[in-house]
Short mmCIF file of C-alpha atoms and ligand atoms in Angstrom, two decimals:
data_model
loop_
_atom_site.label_atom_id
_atom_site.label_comp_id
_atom_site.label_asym_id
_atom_site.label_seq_id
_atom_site.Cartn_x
_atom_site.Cartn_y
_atom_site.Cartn_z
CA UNK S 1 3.77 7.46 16.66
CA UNK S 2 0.44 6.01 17.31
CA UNK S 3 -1.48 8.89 15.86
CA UNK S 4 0.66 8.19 12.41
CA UNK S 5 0.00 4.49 12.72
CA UNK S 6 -3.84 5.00 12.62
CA UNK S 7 -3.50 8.13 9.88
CA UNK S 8 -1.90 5.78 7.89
CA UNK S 9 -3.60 2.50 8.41
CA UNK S 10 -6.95 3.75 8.65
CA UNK S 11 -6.60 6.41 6.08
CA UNK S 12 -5.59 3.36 3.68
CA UNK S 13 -8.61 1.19 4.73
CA UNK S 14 -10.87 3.92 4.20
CA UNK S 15 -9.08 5.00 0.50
CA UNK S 16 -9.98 1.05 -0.35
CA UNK S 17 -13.50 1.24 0.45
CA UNK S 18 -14.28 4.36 -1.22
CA UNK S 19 -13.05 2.43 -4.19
CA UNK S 20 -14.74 -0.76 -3.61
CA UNK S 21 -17.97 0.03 -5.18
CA UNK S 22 -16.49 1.14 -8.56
CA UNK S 23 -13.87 -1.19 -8.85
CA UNK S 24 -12.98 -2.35 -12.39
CA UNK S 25 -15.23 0.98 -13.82
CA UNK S 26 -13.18 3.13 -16.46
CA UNK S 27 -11.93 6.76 -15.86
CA UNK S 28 -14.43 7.72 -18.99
CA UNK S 29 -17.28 6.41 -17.10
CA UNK S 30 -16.80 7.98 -14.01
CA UNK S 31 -16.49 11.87 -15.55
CA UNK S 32 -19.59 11.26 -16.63
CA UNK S 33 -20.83 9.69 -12.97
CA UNK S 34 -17.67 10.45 -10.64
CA UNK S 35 -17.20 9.29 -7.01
CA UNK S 36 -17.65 12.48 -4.62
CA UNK S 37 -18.92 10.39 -1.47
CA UNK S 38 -18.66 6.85 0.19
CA UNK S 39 -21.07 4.50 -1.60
CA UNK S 40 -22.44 1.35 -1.28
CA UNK S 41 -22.91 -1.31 -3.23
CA UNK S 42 -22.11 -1.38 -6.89
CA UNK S 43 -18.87 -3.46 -8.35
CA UNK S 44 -18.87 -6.23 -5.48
CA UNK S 45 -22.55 -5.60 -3.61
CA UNK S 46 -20.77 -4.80 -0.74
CA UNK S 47 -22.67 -2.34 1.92
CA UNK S 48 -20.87 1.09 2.44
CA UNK S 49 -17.40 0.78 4.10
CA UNK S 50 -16.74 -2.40 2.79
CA UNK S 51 -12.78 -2.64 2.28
CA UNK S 52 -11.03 -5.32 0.29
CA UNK S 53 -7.82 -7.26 -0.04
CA UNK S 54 -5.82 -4.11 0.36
CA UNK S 55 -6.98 -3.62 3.92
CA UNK S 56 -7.12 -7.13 4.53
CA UNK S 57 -3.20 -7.92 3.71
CA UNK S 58 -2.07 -4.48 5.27
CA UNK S 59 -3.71 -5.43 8.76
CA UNK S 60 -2.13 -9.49 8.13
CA UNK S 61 1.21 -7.71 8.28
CA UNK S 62 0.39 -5.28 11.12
CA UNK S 63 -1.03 -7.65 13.23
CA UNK S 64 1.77 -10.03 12.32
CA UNK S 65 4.30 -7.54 13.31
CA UNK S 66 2.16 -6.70 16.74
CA UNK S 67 2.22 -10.30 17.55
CA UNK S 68 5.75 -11.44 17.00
CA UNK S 69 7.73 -7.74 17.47
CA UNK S 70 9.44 -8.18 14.27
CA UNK S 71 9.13 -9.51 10.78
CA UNK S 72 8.02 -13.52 10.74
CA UNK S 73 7.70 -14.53 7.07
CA UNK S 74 6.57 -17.89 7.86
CA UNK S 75 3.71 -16.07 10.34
CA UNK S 76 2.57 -12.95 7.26
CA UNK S 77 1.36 -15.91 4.63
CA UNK S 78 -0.01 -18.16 7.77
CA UNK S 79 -2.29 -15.09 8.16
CA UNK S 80 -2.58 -14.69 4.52
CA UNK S 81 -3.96 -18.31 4.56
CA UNK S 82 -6.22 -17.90 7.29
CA UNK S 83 -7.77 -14.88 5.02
CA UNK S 84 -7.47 -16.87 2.21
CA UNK S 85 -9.50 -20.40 3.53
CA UNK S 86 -11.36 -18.91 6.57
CA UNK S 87 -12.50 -15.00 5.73
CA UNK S 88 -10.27 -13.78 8.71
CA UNK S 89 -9.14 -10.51 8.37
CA UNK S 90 -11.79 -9.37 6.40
CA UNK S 91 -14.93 -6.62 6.76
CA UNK S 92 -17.92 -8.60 7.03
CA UNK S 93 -16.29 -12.92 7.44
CA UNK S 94 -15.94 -12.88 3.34
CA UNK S 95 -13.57 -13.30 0.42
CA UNK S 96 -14.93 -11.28 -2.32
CA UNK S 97 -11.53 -10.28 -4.02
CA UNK S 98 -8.33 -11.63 -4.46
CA UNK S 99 -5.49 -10.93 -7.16
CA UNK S 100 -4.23 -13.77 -9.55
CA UNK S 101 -0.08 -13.33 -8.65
CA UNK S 102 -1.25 -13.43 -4.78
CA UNK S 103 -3.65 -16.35 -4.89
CA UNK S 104 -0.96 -17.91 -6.68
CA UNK S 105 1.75 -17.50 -4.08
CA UNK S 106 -0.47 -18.35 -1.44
CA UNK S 107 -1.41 -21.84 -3.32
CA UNK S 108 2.43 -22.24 -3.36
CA UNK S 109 2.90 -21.64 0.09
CA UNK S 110 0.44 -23.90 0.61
CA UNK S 111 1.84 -26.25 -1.13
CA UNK S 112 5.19 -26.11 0.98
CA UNK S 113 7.41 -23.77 -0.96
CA UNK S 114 9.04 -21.01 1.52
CA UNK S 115 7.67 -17.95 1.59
CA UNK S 116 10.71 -16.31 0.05
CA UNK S 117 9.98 -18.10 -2.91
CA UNK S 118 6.09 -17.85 -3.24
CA UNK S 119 5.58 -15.04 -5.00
CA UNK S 120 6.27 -14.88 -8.47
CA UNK S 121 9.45 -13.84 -10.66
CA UNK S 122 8.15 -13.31 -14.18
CA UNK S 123 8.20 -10.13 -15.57
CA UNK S 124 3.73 -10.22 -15.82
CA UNK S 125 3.47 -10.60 -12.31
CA UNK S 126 4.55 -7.12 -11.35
CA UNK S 127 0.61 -6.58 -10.37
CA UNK S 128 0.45 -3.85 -7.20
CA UNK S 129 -0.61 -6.80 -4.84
CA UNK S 130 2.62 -6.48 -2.73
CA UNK S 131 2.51 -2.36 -2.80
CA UNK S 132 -1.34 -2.40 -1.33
CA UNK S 133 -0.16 -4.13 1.72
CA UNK S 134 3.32 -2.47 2.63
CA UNK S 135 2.60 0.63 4.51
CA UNK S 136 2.86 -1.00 8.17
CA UNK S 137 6.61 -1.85 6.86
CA UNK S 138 7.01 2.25 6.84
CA UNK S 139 6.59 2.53 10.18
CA UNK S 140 8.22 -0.58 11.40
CA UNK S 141 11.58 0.16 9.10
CA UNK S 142 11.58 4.07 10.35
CA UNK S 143 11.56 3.56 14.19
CA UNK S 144 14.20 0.18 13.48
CA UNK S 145 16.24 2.24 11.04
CA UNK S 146 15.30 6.04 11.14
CA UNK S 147 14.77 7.72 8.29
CA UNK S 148 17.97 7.58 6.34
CA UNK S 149 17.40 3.23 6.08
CA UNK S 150 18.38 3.59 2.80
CA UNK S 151 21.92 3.01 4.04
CA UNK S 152 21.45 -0.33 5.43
CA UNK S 153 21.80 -3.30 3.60
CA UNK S 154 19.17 -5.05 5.71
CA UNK S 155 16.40 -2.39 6.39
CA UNK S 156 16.01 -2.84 2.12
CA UNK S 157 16.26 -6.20 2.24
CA UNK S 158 13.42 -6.55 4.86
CA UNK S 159 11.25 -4.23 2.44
CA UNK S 160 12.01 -6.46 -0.35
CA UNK S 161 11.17 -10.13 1.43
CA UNK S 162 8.19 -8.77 2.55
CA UNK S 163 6.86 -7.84 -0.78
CA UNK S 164 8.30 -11.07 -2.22
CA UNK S 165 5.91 -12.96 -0.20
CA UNK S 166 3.80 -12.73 -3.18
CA UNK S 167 5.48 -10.54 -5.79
CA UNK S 168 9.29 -11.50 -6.14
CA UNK S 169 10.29 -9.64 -9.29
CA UNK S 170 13.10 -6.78 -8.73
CA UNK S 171 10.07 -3.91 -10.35
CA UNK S 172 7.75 -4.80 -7.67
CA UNK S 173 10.15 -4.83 -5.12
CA UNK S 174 11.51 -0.96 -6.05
CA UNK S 175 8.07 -0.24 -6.05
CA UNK S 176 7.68 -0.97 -2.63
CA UNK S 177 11.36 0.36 -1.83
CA UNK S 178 9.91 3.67 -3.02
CA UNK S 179 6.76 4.04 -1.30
CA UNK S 180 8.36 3.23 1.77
CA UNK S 181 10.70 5.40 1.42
CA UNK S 182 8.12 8.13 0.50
CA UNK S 183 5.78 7.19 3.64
CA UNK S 184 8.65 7.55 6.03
CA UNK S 185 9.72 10.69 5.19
CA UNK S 186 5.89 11.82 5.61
CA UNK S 187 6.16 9.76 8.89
CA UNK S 188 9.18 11.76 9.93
CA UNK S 189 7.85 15.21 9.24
CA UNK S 190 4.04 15.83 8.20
CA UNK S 191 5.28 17.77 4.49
CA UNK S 192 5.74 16.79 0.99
CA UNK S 193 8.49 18.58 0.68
CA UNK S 194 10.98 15.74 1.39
CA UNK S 195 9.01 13.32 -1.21
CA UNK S 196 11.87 14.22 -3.92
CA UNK S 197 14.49 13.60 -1.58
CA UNK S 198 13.01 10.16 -0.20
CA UNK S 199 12.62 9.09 -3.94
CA UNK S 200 16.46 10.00 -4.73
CA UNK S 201 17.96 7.89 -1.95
CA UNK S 202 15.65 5.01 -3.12
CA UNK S 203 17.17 5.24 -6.97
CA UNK S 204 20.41 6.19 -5.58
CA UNK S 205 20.50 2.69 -4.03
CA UNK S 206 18.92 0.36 -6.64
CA UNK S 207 21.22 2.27 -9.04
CA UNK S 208 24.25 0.80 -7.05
CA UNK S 209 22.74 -2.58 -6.98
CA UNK S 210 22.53 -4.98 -9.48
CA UNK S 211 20.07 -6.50 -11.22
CA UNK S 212 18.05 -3.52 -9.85
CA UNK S 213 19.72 -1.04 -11.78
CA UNK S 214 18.02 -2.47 -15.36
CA UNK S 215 14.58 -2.06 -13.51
CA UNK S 216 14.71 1.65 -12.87
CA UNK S 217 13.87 3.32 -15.84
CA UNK S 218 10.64 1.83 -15.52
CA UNK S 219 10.43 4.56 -12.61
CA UNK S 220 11.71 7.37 -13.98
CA UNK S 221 9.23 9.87 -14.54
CA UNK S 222 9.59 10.18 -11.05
CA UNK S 223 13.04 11.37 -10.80
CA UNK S 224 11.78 15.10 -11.71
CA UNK S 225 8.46 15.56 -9.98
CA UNK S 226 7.94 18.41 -10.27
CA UNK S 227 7.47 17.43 -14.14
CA UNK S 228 5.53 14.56 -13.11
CA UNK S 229 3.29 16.90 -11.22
CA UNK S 230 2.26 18.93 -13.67
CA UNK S 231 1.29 16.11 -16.12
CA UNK S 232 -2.13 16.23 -17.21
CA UNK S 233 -4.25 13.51 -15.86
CA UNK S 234 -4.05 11.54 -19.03
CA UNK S 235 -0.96 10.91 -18.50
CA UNK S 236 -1.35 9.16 -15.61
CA UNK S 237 -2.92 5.29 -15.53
CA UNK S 238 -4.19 3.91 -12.97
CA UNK S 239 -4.34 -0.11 -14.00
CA UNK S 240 -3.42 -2.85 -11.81
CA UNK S 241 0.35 -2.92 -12.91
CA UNK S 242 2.42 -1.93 -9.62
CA UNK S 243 4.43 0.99 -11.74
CA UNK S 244 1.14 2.69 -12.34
CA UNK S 245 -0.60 2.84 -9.18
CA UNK S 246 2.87 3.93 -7.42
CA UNK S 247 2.67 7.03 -10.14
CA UNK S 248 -0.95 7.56 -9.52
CA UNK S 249 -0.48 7.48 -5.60
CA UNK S 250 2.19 9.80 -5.90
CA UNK S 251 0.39 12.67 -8.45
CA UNK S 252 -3.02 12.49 -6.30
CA UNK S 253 -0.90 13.12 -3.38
CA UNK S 254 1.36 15.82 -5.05
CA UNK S 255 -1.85 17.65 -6.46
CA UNK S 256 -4.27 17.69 -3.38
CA UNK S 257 -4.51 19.65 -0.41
CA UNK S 258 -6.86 17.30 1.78
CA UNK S 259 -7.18 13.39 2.49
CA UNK S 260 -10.74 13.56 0.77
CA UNK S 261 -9.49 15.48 -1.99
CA UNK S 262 -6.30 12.49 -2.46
CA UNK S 263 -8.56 9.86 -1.90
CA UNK S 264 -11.17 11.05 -4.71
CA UNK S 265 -9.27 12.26 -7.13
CA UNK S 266 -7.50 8.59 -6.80
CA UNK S 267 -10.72 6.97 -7.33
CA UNK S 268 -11.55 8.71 -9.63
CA UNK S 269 -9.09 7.94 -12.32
CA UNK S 270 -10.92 4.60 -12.43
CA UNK S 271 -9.60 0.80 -13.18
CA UNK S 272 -8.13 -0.22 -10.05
CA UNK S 273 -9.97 2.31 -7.79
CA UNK S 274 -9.63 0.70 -4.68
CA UNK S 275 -5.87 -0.49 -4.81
CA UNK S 276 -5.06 3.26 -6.20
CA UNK S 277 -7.70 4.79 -3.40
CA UNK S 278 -5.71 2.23 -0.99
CA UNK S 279 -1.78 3.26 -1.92
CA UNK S 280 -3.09 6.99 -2.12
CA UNK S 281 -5.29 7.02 0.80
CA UNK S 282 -2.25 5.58 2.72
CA UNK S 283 0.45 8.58 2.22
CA UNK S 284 -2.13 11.13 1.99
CA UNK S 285 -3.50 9.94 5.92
CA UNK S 286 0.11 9.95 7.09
CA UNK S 287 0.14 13.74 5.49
CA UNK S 288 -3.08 14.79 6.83
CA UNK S 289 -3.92 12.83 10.11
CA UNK S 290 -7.06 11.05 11.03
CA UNK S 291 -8.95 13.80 12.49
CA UNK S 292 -8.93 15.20 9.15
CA UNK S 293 -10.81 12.14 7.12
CA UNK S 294 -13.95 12.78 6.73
CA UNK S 295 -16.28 11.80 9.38
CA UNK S 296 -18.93 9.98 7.87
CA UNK S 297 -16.17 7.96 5.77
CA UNK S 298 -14.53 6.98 9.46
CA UNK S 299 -17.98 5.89 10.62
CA UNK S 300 -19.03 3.62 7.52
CA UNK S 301 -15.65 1.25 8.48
CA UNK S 302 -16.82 -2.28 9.85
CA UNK S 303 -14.61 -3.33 12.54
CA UNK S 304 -12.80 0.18 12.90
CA UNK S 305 -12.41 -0.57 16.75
CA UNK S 306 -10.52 -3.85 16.04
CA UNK S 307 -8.83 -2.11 13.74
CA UNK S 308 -7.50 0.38 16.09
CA UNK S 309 -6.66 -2.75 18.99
CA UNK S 310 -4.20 -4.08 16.04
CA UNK S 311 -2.69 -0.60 15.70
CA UNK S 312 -2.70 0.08 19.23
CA UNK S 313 -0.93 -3.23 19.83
CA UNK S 314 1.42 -2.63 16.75
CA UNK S 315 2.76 0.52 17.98
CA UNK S 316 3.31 -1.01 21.04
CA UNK S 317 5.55 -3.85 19.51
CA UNK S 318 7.38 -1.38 17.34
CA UNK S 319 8.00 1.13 19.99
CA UNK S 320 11.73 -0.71 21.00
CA UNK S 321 12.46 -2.41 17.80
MG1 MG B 401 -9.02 -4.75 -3.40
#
């Protein structure tokens, strides 16, 4: 499991900072200039490797999870907080990025709300804040629940706290429902072929439930993907809205046959390049494993051996969940 833990985790801090430097820069601008290697520099003057909030959050949860053996609310947004106020968590001791819906939640947190109710409900605050930091929830959820969690009640409900830490509307929440859902069947056995399957069990249950059900055709280009495959790239966005950089994730991953390849062609699309790098750069490290990433992309990571110590330490926890 380890090996899967630090494909995943490390191939999402990576996707991030390949991002990083052309954060914010528009899909038009980058054909003309496009991202083939890790840089340094540009959007946030960050030196090469830098990874952002993405990274940041995702470890907050691991370590969380490593630390406790299960899934602390209260303990996620007092890590969130120490990011937030002190730079922990973070590449080089500094806050250089933060989404609006998350600040906001952690602002309520701070000022006492629960963390079940600090993120927010409205309809705009469906950003992909909560979907950038999920992926350690894949791996907890598969060796609690095995692969077919779908079927209990609480395995989806754990999914969708977590994500309403900060993002508490039911279209964020399915968003994260369904990348889990996609991650552990890549978790389970190394092969997109299951992808379709994962994705039906996850509409199959927000069809049954709710105020859920309203939500879902929101998702559906992805109930054929095979379709959604063979869109043409303009078809595909790759904003900050949580619906799009699920798609995105899901057609880099669908149409690539490396983690490099993934990564890129995720960055590429521009906008949010190192949420969509992140979400991407996630699945497609599962898929692919670590020894695959590129080694000069492993080497530019700051902190990559205390990275690995929270991984180590998070596999351990999970191991007899
Ligand atoms: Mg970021």
């Amino acid at each position: 499991m380890y090996d899967r833990i630090l494909s995943g985790i490390m191939g999402l801090c990576i996707g991030d900072a390949v991002g990083v430097p052309v954060e914010f820069k528009n899909r038009k601008l980058l054909k003309n200039d496009p991202v083939t290697d890790m840089r340094s520099y540009g959007t946030h003057s960050q030196p090469k490797g830098t990874w952002s909030d993405d990274t940041t959050m995702t470890l907050c949860l691991a370590d969380s999870i490593g630390d406790i053996g299960t899934i602390d609310l209260k303990d996620i947004m007092d890590r969130f907080v120490l990011w937030v106020e002190k730079g922990e968590y973070t590449a080089y001791d500094e806050v250089f990025d933060i989404g609006v819906a998350t600040r906001n939640a952690i602002f309520r947190y701070l000022d006492g709300s629960s963390p079940i109710n600090c993120g927010g409900k409205n309809e705009y605050d469906n950003g992909n804040g909560s979907l950038m930091r999920i992926l350690p929830l894949a791996f907890y959820i598969y060796k609690k629940y095995g692969n077919d969690f779908f079927k209990n009640e609480w395995a989806v409900k754990e999914i969708h706290n977590v994500s309403s830490l900060t993002h508490n509307h039911p279209r964020s929440k399915i968003s994260c429902g369904i990348y889990i859902s996609v991650a552990v069947s890549l978790i389970s056995n190394k092969s997109i072929d299951n992808i379709q399957n994962a994705i039906n069990n996850a509409f199959e249950w927000y069809e049954n439930n709710g105020h859920f059900s309203d939500e879902l055709v929101h998702f559906k280009r992805l109930h054929d993907l095979e379709s959604f495959k063979n869109l043409s790239e303009d078809n595909i966005s790759s904003s900050g809205y949580t619906v799009h950089t699920l798609e995105a994730s899901l057609w880099c991953l669908m149409n690539s046959n490396s983690y490099e390849e993934a990564v890129l062609k995720a960055v590429n699309l521009g906008d949010d390049t190192d949420t969509t790098g992140a979400v991407t750069g996630g699945l497609a490290g599962i898929l692919y494993g670590y020894d695959t990433f590129p080694k000069d992309w492993v080497e530019s990571i700051p902190k990559s051996q205390w990275i690995k110590n929270i991984c180590v330490k998070f596999n351990n926890s999970i191991m007899y969940v």
